[in-house]
PDB file of C-alpha atoms in Angstrom:
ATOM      1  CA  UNK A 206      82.306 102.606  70.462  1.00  0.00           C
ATOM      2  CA  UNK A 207      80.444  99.646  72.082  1.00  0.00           C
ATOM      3  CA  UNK A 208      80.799  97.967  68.817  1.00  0.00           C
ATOM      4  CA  UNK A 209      84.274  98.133  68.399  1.00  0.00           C
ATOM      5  CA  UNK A 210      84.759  96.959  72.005  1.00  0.00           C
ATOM      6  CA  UNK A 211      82.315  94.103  71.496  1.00  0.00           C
ATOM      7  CA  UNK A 212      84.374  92.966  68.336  1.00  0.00           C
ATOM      8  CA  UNK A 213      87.910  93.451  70.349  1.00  0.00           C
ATOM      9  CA  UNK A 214      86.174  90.962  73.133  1.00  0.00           C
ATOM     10  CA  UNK A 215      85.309  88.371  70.540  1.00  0.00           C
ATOM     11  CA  UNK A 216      88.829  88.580  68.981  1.00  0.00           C
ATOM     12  CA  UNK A 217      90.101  88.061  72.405  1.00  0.00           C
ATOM     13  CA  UNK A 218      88.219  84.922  73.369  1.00  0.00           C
ATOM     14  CA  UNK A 219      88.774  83.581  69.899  1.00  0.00           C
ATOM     15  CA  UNK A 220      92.410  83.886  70.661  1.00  0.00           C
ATOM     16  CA  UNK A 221      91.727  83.132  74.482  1.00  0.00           C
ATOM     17  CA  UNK A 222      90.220  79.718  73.252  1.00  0.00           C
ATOM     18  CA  UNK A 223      93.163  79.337  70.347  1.00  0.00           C
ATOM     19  CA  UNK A 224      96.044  79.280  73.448  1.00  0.00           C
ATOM     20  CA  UNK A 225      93.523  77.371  75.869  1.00  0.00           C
ATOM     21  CA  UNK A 226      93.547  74.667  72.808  1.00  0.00           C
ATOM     22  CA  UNK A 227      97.181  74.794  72.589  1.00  0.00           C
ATOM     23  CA  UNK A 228      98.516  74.273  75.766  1.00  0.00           C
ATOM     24  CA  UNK A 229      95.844  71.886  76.627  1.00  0.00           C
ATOM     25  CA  UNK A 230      96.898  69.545  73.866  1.00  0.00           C
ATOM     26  CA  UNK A 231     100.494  70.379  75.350  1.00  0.00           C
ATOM     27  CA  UNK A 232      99.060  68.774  78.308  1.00  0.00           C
ATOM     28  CA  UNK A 233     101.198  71.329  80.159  1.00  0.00           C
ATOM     29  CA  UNK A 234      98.088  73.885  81.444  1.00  0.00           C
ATOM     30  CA  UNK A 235      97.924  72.792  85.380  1.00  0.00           C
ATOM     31  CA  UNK A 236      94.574  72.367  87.316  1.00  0.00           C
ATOM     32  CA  UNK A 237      93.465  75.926  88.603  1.00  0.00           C
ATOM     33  CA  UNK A 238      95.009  76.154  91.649  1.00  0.00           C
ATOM     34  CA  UNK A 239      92.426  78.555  93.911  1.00  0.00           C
ATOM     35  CA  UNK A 240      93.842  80.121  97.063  1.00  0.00           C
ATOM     36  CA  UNK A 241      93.061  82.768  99.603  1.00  0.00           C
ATOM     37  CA  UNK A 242      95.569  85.515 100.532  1.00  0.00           C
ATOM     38  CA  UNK A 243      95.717  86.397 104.038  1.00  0.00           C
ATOM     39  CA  UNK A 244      93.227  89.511 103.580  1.00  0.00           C
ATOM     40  CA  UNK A 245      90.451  87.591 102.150  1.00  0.00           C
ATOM     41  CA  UNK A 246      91.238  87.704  99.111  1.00  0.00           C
ATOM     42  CA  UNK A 247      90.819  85.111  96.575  1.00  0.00           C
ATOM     43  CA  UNK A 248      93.549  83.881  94.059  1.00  0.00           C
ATOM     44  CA  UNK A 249      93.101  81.501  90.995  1.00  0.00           C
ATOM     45  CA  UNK A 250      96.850  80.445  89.757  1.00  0.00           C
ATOM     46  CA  UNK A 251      97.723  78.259  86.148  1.00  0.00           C
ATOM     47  CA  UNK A 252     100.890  77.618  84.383  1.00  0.00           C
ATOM     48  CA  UNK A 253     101.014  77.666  80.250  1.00  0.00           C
ATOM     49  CA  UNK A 254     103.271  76.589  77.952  1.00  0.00           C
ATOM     50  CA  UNK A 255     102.812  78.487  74.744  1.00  0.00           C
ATOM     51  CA  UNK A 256     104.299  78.987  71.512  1.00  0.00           C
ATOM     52  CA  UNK A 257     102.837  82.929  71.313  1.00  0.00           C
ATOM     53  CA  UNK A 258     105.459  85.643  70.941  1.00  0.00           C
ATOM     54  CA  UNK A 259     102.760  88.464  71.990  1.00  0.00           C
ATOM     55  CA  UNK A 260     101.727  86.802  75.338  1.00  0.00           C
ATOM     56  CA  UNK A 261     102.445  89.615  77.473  1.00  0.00           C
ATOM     57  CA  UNK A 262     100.164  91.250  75.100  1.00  0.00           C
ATOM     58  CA  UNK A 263      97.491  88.826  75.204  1.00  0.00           C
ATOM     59  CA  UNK A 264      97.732  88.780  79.364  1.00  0.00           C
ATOM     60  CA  UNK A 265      97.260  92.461  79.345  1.00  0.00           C
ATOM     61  CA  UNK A 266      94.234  92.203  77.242  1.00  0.00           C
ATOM     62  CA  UNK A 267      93.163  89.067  79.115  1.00  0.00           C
ATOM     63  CA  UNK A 268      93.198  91.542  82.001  1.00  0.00           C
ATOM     64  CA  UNK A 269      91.198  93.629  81.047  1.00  0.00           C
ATOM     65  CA  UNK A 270      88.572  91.506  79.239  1.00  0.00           C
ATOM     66  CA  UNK A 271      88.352  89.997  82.803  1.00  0.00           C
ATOM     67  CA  UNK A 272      88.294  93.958  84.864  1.00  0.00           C
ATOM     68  CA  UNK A 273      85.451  94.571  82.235  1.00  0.00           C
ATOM     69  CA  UNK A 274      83.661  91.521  82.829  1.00  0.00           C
ATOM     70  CA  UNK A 275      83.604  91.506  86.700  1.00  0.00           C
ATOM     71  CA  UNK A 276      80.190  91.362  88.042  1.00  0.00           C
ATOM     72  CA  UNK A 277      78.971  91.942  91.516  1.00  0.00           C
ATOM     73  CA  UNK A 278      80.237  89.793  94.031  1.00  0.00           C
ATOM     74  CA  UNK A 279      83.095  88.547  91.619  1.00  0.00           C
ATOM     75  CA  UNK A 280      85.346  91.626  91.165  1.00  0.00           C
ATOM     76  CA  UNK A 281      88.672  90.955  89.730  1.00  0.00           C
ATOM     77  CA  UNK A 282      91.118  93.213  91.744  1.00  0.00           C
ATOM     78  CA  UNK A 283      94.186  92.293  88.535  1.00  0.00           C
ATOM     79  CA  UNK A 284      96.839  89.836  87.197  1.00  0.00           C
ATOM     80  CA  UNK A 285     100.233  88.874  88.046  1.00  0.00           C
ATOM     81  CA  UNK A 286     101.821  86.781  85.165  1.00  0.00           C
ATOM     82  CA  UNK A 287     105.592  85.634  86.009  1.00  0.00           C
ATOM     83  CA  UNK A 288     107.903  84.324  82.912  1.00  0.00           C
ATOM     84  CA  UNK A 289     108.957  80.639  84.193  1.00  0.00           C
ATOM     85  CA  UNK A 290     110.607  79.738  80.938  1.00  0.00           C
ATOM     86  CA  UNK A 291     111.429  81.049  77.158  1.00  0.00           C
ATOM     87  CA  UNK A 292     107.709  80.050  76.573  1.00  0.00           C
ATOM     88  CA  UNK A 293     106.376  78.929  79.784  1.00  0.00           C
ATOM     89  CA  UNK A 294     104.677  81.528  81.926  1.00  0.00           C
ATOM     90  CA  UNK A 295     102.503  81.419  85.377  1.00  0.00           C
ATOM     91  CA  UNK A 296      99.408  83.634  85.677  1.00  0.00           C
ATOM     92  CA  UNK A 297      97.540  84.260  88.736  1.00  0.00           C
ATOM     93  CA  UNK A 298      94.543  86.280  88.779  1.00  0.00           C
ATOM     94  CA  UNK A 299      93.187  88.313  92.443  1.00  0.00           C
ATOM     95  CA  UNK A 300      89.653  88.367  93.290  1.00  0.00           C
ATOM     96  CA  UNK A 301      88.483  90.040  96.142  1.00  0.00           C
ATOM     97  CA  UNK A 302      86.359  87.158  97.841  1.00  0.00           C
ATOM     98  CA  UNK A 303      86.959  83.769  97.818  1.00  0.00           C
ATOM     99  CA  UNK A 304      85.308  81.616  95.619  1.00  0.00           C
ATOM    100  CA  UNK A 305      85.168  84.938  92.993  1.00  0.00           C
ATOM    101  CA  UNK A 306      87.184  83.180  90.139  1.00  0.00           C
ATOM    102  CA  UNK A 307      84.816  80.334  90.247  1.00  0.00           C
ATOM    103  CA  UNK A 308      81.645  82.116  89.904  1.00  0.00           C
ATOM    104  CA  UNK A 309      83.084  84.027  87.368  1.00  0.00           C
ATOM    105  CA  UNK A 310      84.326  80.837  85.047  1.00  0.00           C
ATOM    106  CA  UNK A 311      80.941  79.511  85.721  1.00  0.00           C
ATOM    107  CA  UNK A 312      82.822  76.434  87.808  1.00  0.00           C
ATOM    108  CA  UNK A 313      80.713  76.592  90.851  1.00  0.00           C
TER     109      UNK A 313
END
């Protein structure tokens, strides 16, 4: 129901914000790091160090909070999240126009 959805969504920010917190006062989140892929593309890459055991759990629903909240003109296209470390982990999201991931995080 949209209701349970809508609760699921604010769990995940609240837990979004909780790691963003955390690996901000680890000082160990990098600058977003936008690119363009050679089709056009647009990529948006950041490294975390966390302390979560679940966060392949919490990408995957990071995912698709962001699939669900892709608006026209910002469409997220999907995730790749590569294990660096025991708990240190690099995520880089795929839009399909450069500039996407910006308008999306409200950073243009």
């Amino acid at each position: 129901s949209q209701q349970a959805l809508a609760v699921a969504e604010a769990q995940l920010r609240h837990t979004e914000a909780v790691l963003v917190r955390r690996t901000q006062a680890q000082a160990a989140m990098l600058a977003p790091n936008p690119s363009v892929t050679p089709d056009g593309a647009a990529t948006n890459t950041n490294r975390y160090h966390v302390e979560v055991p679940a966060m392949w759990g919490f990408m995957r629903a990071l995912a698709r909070r962001e699939a669900a909240a892709s608006g026209a003109g910002t469409r997220f296209l999907g995730m790749r999240v590569a294990q660096l470390g025991p708990q240190d982990y690099e995520v880089t999201t795929l839009w399909e126009a450069p500039g996407a991931f910006e308008a999306w995080a409200g950073t243009t």
